[in-house]
Short mmCIF file of C-alpha atoms and ligand atoms in Angstrom, two decimals:
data_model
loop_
_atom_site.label_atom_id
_atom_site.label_comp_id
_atom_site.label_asym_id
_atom_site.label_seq_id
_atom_site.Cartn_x
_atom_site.Cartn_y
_atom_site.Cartn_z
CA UNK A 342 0.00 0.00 0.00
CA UNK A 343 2.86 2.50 0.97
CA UNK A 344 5.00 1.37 -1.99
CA UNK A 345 1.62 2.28 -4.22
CA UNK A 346 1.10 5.47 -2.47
CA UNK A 347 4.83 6.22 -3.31
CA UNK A 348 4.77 5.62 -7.21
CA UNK A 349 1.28 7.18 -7.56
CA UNK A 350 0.92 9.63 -4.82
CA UNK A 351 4.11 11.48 -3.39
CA UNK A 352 6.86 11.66 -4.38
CA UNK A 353 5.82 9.27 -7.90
CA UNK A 354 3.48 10.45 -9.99
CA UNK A 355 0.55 13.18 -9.10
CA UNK A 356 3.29 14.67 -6.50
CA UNK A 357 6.02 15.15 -9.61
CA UNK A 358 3.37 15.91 -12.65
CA UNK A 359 1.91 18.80 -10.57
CA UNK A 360 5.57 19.89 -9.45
CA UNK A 361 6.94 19.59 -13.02
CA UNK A 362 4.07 21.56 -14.62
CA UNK A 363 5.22 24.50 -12.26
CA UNK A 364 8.47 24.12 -13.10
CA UNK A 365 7.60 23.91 -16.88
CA UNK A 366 5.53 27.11 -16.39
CA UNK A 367 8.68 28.70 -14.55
CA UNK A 368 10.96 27.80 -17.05
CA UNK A 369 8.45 29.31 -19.71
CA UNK A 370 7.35 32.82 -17.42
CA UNK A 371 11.29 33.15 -17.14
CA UNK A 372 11.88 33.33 -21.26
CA UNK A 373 9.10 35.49 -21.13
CA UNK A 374 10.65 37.86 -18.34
CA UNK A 375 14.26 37.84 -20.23
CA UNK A 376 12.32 38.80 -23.53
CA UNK A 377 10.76 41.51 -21.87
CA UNK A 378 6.94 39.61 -22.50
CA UNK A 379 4.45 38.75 -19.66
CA UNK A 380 4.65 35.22 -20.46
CA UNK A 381 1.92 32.60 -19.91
CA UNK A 382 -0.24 32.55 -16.71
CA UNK A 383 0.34 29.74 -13.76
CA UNK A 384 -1.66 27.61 -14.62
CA UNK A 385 -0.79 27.25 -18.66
CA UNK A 386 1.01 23.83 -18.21
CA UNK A 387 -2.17 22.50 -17.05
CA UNK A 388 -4.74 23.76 -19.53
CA UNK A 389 -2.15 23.03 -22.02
CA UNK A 390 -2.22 18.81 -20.64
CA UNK A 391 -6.00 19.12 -20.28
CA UNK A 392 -6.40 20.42 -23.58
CA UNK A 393 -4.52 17.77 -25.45
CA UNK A 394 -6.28 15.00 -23.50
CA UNK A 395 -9.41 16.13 -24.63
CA UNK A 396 -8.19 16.25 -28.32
CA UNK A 397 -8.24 13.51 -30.87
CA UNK A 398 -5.71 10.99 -31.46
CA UNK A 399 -4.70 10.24 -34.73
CA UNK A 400 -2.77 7.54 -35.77
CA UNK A 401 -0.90 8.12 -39.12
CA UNK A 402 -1.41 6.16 -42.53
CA UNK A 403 1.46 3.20 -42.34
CA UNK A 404 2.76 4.16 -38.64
CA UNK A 405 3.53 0.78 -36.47
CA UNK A 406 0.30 1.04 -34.29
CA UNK A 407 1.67 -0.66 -31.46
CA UNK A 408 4.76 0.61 -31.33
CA UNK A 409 3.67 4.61 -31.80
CA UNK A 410 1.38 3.86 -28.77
CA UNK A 411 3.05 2.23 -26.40
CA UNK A 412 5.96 4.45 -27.15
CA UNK A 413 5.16 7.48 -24.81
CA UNK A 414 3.84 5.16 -22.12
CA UNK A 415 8.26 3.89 -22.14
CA UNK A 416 9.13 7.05 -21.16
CA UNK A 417 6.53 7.91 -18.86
CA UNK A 418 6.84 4.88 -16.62
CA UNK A 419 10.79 5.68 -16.64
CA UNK A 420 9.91 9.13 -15.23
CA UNK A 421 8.01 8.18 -12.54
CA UNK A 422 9.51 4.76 -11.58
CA UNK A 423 13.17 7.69 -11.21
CA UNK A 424 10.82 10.06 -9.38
CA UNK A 425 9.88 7.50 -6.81
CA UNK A 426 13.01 6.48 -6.08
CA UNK A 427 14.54 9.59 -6.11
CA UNK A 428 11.80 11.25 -4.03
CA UNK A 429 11.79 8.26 -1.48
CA UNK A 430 15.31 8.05 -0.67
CA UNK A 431 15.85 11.84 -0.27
CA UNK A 432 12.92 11.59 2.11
CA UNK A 433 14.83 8.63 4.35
CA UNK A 434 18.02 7.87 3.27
CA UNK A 435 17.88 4.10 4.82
CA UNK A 436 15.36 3.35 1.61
CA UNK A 437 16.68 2.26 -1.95
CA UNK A 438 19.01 -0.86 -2.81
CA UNK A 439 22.26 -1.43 -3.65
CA UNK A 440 22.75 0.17 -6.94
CA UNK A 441 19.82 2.15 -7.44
CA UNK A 442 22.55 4.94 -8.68
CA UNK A 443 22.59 2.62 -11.82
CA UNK A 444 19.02 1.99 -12.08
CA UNK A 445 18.17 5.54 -12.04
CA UNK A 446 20.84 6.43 -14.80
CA UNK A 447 19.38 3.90 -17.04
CA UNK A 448 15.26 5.19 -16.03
CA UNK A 449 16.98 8.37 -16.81
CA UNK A 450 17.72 7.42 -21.11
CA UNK A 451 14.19 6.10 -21.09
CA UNK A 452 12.43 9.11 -22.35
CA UNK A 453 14.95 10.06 -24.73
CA UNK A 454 14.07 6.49 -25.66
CA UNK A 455 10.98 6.57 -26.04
CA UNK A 456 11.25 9.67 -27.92
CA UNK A 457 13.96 7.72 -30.61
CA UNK A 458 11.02 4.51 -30.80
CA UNK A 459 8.11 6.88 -30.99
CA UNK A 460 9.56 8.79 -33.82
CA UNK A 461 10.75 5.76 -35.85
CA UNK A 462 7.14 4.00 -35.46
CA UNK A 463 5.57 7.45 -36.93
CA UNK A 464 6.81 7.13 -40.52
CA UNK A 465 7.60 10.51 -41.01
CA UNK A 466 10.75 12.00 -43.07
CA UNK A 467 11.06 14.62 -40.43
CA UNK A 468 10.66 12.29 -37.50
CA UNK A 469 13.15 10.03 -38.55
CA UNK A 470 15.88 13.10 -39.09
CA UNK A 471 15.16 14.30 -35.23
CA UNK A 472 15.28 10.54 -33.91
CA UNK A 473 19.00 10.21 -35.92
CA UNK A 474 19.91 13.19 -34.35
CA UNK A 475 18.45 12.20 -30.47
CA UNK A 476 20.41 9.11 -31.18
CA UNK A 477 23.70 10.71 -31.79
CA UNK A 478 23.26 13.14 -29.26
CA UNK A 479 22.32 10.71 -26.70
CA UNK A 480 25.66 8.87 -27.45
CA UNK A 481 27.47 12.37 -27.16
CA UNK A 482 26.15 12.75 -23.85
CA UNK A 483 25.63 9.91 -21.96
CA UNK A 484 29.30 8.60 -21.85
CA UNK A 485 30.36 12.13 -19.85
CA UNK A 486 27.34 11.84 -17.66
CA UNK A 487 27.99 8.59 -16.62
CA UNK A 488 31.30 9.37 -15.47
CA UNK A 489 30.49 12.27 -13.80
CA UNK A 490 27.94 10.79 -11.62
CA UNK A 491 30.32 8.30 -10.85
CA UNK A 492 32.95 10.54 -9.61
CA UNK A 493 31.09 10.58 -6.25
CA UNK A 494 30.89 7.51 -5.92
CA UNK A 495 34.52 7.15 -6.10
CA UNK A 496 35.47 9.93 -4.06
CA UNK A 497 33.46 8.21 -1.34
CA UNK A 498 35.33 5.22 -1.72
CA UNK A 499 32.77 3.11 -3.53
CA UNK A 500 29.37 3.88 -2.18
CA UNK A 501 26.91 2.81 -4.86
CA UNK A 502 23.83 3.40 -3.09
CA UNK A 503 22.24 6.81 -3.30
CA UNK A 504 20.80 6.91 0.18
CA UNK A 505 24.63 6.07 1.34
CA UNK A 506 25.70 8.99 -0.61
CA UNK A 507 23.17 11.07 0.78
CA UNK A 508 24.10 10.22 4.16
CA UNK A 509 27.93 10.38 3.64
CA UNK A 510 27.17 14.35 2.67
CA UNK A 511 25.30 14.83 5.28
CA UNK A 512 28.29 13.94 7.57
CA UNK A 513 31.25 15.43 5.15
CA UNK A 514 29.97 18.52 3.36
CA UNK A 515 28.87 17.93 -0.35
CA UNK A 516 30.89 16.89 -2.93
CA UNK A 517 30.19 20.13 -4.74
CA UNK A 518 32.67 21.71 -2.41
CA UNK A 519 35.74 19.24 -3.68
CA UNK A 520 37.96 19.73 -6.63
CA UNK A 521 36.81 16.67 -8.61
CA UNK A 522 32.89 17.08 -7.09
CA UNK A 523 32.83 20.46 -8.66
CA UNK A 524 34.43 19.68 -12.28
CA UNK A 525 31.84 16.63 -11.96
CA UNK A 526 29.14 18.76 -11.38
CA UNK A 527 29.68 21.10 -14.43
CA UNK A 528 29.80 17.92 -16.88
CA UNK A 529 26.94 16.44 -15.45
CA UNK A 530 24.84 19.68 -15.33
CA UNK A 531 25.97 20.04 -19.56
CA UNK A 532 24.60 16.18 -19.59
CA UNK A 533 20.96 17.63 -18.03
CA UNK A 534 20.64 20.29 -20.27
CA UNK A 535 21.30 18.32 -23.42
CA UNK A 536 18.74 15.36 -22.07
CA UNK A 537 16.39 18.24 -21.30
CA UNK A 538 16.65 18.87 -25.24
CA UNK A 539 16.94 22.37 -24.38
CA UNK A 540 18.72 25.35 -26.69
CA UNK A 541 21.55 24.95 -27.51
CA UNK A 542 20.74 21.07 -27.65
CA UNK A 543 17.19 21.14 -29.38
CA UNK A 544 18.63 19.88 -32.31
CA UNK A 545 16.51 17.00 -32.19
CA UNK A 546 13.26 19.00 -31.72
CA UNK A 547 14.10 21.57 -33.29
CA UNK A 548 10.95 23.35 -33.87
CA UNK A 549 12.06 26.00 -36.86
CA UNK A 550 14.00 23.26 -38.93
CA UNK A 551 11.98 20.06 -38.57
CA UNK A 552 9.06 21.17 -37.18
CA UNK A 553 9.49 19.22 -33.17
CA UNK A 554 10.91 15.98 -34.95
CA UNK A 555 9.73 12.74 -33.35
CA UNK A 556 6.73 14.03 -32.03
CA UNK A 557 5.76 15.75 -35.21
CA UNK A 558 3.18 13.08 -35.97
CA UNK A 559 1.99 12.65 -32.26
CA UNK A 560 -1.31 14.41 -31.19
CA UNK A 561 -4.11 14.57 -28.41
CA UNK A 562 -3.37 12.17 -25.62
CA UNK A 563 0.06 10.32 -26.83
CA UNK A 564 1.49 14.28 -26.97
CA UNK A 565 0.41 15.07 -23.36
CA UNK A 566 2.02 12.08 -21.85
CA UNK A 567 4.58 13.11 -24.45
CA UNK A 568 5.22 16.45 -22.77
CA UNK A 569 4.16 15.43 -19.37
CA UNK A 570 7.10 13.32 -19.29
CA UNK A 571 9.42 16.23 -20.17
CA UNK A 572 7.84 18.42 -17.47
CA UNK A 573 8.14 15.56 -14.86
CA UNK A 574 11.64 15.53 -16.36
CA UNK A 575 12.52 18.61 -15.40
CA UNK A 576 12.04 17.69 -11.73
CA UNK A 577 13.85 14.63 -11.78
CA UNK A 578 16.77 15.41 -13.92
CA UNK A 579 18.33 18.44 -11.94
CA UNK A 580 16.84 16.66 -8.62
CA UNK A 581 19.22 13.58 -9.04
CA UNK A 582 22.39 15.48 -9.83
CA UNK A 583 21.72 17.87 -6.55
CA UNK A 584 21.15 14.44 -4.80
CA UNK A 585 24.10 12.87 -6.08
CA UNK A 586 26.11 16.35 -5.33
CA UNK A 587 25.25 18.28 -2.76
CA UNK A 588 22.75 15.87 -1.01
CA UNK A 589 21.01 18.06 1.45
CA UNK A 590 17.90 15.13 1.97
CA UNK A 591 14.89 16.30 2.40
CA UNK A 592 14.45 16.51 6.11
CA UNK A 593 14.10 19.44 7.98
CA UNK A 594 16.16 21.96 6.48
CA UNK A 595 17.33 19.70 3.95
CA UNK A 596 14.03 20.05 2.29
CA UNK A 597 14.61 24.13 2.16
CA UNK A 598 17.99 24.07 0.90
CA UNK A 599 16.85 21.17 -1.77
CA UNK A 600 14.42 23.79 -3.32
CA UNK A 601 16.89 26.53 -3.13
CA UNK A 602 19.60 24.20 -4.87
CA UNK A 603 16.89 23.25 -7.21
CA UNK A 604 15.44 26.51 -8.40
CA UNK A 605 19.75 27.73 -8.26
CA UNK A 606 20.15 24.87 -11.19
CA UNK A 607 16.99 25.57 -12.70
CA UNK A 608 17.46 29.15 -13.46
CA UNK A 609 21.18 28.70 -14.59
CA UNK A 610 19.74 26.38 -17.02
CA UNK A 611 17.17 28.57 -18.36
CA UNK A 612 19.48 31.44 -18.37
CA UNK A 613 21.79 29.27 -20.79
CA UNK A 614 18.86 28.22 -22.72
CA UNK A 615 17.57 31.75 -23.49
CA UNK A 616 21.03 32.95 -24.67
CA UNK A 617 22.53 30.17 -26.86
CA UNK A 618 21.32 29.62 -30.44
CA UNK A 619 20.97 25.91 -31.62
CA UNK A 620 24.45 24.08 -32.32
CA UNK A 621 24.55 21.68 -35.49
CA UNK A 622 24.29 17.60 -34.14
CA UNK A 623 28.48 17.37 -35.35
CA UNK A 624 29.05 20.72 -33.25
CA UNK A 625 27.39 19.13 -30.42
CA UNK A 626 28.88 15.92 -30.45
CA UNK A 627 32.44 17.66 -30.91
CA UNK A 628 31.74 19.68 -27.90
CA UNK A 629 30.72 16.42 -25.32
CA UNK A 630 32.98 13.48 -26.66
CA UNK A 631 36.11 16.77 -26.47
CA UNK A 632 36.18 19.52 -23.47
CA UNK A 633 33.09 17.70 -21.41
CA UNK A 634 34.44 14.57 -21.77
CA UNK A 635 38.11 15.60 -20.93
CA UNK A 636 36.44 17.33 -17.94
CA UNK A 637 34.90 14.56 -17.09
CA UNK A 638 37.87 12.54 -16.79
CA UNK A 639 39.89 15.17 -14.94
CA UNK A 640 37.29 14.86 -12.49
CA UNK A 641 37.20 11.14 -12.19
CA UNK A 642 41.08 11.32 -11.95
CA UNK A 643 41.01 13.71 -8.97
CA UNK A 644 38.56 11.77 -7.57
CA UNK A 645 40.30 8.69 -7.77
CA UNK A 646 43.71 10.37 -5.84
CA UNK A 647 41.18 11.80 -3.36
CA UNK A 648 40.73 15.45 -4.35
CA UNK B 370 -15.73 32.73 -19.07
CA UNK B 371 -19.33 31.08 -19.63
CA UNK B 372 -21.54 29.86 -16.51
CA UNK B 373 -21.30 25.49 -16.63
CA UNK B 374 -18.27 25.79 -19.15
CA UNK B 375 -16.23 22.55 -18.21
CA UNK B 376 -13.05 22.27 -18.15
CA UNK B 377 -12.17 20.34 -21.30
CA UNK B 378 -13.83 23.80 -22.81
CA UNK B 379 -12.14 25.83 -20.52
CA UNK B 380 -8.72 24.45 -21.42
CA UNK B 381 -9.22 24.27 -24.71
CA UNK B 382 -9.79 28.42 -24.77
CA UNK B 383 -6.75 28.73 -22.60
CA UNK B 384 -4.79 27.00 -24.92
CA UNK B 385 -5.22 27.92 -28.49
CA UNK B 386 -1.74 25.91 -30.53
CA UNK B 387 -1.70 27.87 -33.79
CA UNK B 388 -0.56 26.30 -37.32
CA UNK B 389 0.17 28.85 -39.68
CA UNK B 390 -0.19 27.93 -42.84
CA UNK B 391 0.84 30.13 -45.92
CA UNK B 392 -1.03 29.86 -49.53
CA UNK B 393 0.80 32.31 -51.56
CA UNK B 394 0.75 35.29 -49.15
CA UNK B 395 2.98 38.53 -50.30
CA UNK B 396 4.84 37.78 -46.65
CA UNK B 397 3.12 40.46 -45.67
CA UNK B 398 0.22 39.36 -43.01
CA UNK B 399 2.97 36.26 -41.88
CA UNK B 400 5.00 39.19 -40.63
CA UNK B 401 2.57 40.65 -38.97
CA UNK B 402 1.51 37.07 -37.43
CA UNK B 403 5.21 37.30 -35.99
CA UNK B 404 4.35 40.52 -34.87
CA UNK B 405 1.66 39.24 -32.00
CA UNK B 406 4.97 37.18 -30.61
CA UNK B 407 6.51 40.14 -30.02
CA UNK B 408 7.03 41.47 -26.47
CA UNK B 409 4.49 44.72 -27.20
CA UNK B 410 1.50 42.21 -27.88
CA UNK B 411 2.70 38.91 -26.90
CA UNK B 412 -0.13 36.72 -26.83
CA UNK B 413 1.67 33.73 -25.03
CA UNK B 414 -0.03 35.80 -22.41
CA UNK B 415 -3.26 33.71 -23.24
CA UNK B 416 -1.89 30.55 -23.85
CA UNK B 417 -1.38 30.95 -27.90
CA UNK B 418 1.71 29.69 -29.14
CA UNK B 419 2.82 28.85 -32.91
CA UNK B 420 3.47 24.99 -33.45
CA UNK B 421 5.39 23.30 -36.04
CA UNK B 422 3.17 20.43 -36.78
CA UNK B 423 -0.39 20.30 -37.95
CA UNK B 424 -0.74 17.17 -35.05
CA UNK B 425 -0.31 19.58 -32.58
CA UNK B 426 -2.76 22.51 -33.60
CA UNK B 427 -5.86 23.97 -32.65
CA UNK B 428 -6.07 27.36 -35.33
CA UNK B 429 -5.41 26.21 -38.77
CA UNK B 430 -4.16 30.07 -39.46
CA UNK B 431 -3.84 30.55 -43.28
CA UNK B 432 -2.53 33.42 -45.25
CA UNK B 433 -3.00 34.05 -48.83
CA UNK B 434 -4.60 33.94 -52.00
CA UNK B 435 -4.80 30.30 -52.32
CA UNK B 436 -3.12 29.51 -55.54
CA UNK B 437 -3.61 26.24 -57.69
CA UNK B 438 -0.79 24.48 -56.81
CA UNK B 439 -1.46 24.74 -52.75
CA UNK B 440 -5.37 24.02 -52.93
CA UNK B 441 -5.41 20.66 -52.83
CA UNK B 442 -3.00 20.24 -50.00
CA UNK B 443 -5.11 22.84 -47.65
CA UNK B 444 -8.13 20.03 -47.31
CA UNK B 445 -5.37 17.56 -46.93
CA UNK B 446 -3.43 19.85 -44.31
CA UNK B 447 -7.00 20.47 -42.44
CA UNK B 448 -8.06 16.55 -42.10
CA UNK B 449 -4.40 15.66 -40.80
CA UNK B 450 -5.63 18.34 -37.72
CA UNK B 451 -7.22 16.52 -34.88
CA UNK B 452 -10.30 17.94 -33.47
CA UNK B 453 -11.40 19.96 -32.63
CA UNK B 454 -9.74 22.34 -34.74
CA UNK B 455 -10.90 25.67 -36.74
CA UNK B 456 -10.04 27.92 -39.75
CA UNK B 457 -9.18 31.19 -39.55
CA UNK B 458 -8.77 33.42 -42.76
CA UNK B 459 -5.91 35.84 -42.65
CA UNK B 460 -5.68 39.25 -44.77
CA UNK B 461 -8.18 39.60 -47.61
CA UNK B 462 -6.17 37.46 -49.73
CA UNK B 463 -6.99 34.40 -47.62
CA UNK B 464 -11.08 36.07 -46.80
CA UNK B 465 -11.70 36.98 -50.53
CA UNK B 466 -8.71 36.30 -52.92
CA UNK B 467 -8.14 40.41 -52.99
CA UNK B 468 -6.55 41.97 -56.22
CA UNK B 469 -5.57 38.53 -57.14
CA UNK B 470 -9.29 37.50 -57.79
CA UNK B 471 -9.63 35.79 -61.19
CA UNK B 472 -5.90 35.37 -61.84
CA UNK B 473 -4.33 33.21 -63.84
CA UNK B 474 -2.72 31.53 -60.55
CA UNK B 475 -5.77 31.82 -58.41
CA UNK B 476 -7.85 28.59 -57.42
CA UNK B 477 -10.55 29.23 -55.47
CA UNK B 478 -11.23 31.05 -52.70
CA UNK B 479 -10.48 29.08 -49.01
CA UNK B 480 -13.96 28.91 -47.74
CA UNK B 481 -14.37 26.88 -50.80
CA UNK B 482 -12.06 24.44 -49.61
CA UNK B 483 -12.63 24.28 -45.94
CA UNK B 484 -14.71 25.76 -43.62
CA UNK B 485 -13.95 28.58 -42.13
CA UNK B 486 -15.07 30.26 -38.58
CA UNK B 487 -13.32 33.51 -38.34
CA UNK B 488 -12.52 35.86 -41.22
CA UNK B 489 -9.75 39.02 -40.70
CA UNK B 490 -9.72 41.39 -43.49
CA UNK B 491 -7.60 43.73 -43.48
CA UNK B 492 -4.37 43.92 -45.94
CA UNK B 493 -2.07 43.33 -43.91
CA UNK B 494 -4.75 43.07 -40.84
CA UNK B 495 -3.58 44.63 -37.39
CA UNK B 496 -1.82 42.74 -34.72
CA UNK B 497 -4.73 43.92 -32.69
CA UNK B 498 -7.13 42.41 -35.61
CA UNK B 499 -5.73 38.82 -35.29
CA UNK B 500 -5.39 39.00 -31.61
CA UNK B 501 -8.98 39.95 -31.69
CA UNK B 502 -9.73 36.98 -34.48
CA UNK B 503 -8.19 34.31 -32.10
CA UNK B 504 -10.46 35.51 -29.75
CA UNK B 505 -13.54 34.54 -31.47
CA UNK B 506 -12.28 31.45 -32.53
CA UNK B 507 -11.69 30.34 -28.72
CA UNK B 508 -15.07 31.39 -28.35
CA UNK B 509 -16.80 28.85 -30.86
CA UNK B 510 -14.17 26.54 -29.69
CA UNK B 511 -16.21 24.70 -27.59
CA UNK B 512 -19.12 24.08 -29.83
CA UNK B 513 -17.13 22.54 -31.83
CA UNK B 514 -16.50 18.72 -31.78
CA UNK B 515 -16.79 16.42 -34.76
CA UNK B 516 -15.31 16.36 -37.94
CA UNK B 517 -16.98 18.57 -40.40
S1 SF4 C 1467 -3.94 40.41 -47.55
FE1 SF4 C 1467 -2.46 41.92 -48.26
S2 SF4 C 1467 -0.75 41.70 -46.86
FE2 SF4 C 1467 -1.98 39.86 -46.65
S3 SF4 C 1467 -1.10 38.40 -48.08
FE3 SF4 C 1467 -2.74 39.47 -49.16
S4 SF4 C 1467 -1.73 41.14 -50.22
FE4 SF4 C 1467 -0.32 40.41 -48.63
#
């Protein structure tokens, strides 16, 4: 019953869609602000899901029916399987399992999966371009974000659970504050932008060039859960690397200084969003698998003599 | 906001996903389109954003004559659009086929070819004009339902 009320309730799934739909409407008011607009009223994000529920689903001429639906649903469960977790063990560190640092960085690729199976079932030119492009830029990404969110785990001497990590913090300061934590940090905080498929990493959406890519041939319901899983997204994402970084828990204080760290990261991201035009895929994949992934492995290598 | 307006309605009004679709426009009225983006009107305010798929819209927004060469693909453009989702006629071009009436180029006019709920005239219409034609189509949004 408790394990339920976890995935479905708080922190899983109404908990996190309600949270990411504020943080979705932040990250949109905020482009708004820096363009000198109004931007969209609170509760946009919300009229916006409603909305496409209500619409009509259409399933294109020659799409793999099975496939293009159970597509979004991938993703979806990811998110919220990561949130729980996530959620659960910040809440008491004693929860999770050995290795649930792993689990959550492969929960973490599932909607970026689901995006690359969605697309390819749709039979669209466009669609296929952005899931060739989500592919490559997954494969530019994920190697540096792995190894940065293994740096902690090193510098801790081999802690693999995320509730130990938590509580190791707790006791020495965050890893944000070391050498190698803070190098770590920076690659892994690149790593959330690009899985966010924000600017300058929409390449695989990218809405002026091929018109939002793999979704283009999603609509009504398969688009909300769509985008709901990108707003729940933007929750988890930043939430695990402060977790896995600074670790503040969510107890007491903790809980405080977890939103502040939180809303910290979120607004550097949108600041970098809102002021960095679109890099090509080759640019991109240049930019991880060179300087973010020699970061990367400065940081491991400080880690690994203790720094 | 209408008394007993649920909230499928409701949302729907809040959340108007144009498509802006271009038949031979002089590039005129798209600019001015762009304009209502723009932080002096910015209607993001109310929810209306410009999408790059027909899947995703709610305003099939189209601009232009309609010339021969474009008329068949604005039916096929407008049953690829899930419902509910409504026409609005841009510029006199797109209301009436303007100067270009009974050119050599010219198919027919768009309400021949799908139905449309709002007309703006105006050549190029005010920013003020569309805002105000977005308006009325969120308010016969939620009457309609089926596929016409
Ligand atoms: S109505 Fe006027 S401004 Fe608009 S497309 Fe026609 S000629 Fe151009």
């Amino acid at each position: 019953m408790t394990t339920l009320f976890i995935f479905l309730v708080f922190p899983g799934f109404l908990f996190t869609a309600f949270a990411g739909m504020m943080a979705s409407w932040l990250e949109r008011k905020i482009t708004a602000r820096l363009q000198w607009r109004v931007g969209p009223p609170w509760y946009q994000s919300f009229a916006d899901t409603v909305k496409l529920l209500s619409k009509e689903t259409l399933i294109p001429r020659g799409a793999v029916e099975t496939v293009f639906l159970a597509a979004p649903l991938i993703g979806f469960s990811g998110v919220i399987l990561s949130s729980s977790i996530l959620g659960a063990v910040n809440l008491d560190p004693q929860r999770g399992f050995v290795g649930d640092l792993i689990v959550l960085l492969y929960l973490l690729m599932l909607p970026s999966l689901s995006l690359l199976i969605g697309g390819a079932a749709s039979r669209n030119t466009l669609a296929a371009l952005g899931v060739s492009r989500e592919m490559k830029l997954m494969i530019a990404y994920e190697l540096p974000f792995v190894l940065a969110v293994l740096t902690p785990v090193v510098r801790s001497g081999g802690i693999i659970t995320l509730g130990g990590l938590v509580i190791f913090q707790q006791a020495h300061g965050g890893f944000l504050w070391s050498p190698s934590g803070a190098l770590a940090f920076i690659v892994a905080l690149l790593a959330v932008h690009a899985k966010l498929g924000w600017a300058p990493f929409d390449i695989a959406e990218a809405e002026t060039e091929i018109n939002s890519g793999p979704l283009i041939e999603y609509s009504g319901s398969l688009l909300a859960v769509f985008r709901l899983t990108r707003m729940m997204l933007l929750i988890v994402a930043p939430l695990f690397i402060i977790t896995i970084f600074a670790g503040a828990g969510f107890r007491g204080w903790g809980m405080a200084w977890s939103v502040l760290q939180y809303l910290i990261v979120m607004v550097a991201l949108i600041l970098v969003k809102n002021t960095n035009p679109r890099v090509r895929i080759d640019q991109a994949l240049r930019f991880f698998w060179r300087p973010v992934l020699v970061l990367a492995a400065a940081a491991m290598a400080l880690a690994c003599i203790g720094y | 906001m209408g008394r007993g307006m649920g909230i499928r309605t409701w949302a729907l009004r809040k959340s108007l996903w144009v498509f802006h679709l271009s038949t031979g426009s002089c590039n005129n009225c798209d600019i001015e389109i762009i304009d209502c983006l723009t932080p002096r009107y910015d209607v993001e305010r109310f929810g209306i954003t410009l999408v790059g798929s027909i899947r995703h819209a709610d305003v099939l927004l189209v601009t232009g004559s309609v010339n021969r060469r474009v008329a068949p693909k604005i039916r096929m453009l407008y049953e690829m659009a899930p419902r509910p989702c409504i026409v609005v006629a841009c510029g006199t071009c797109a209301c009436g086929q303007h100067m270009f009436k009974g050119s050599y180029h010219t198919s027919e006019p768009l309400d021949a070819h799908v139905p449309v709920a709002v007309y703006i005239p105006g050549c190029p219409p005010k920013p003020e004009a569309f805002i105000s034609g977005i308006v009325q189509a969120a308010g016969q949004m939620g009457s309609l339902r089926t596929r016409v």
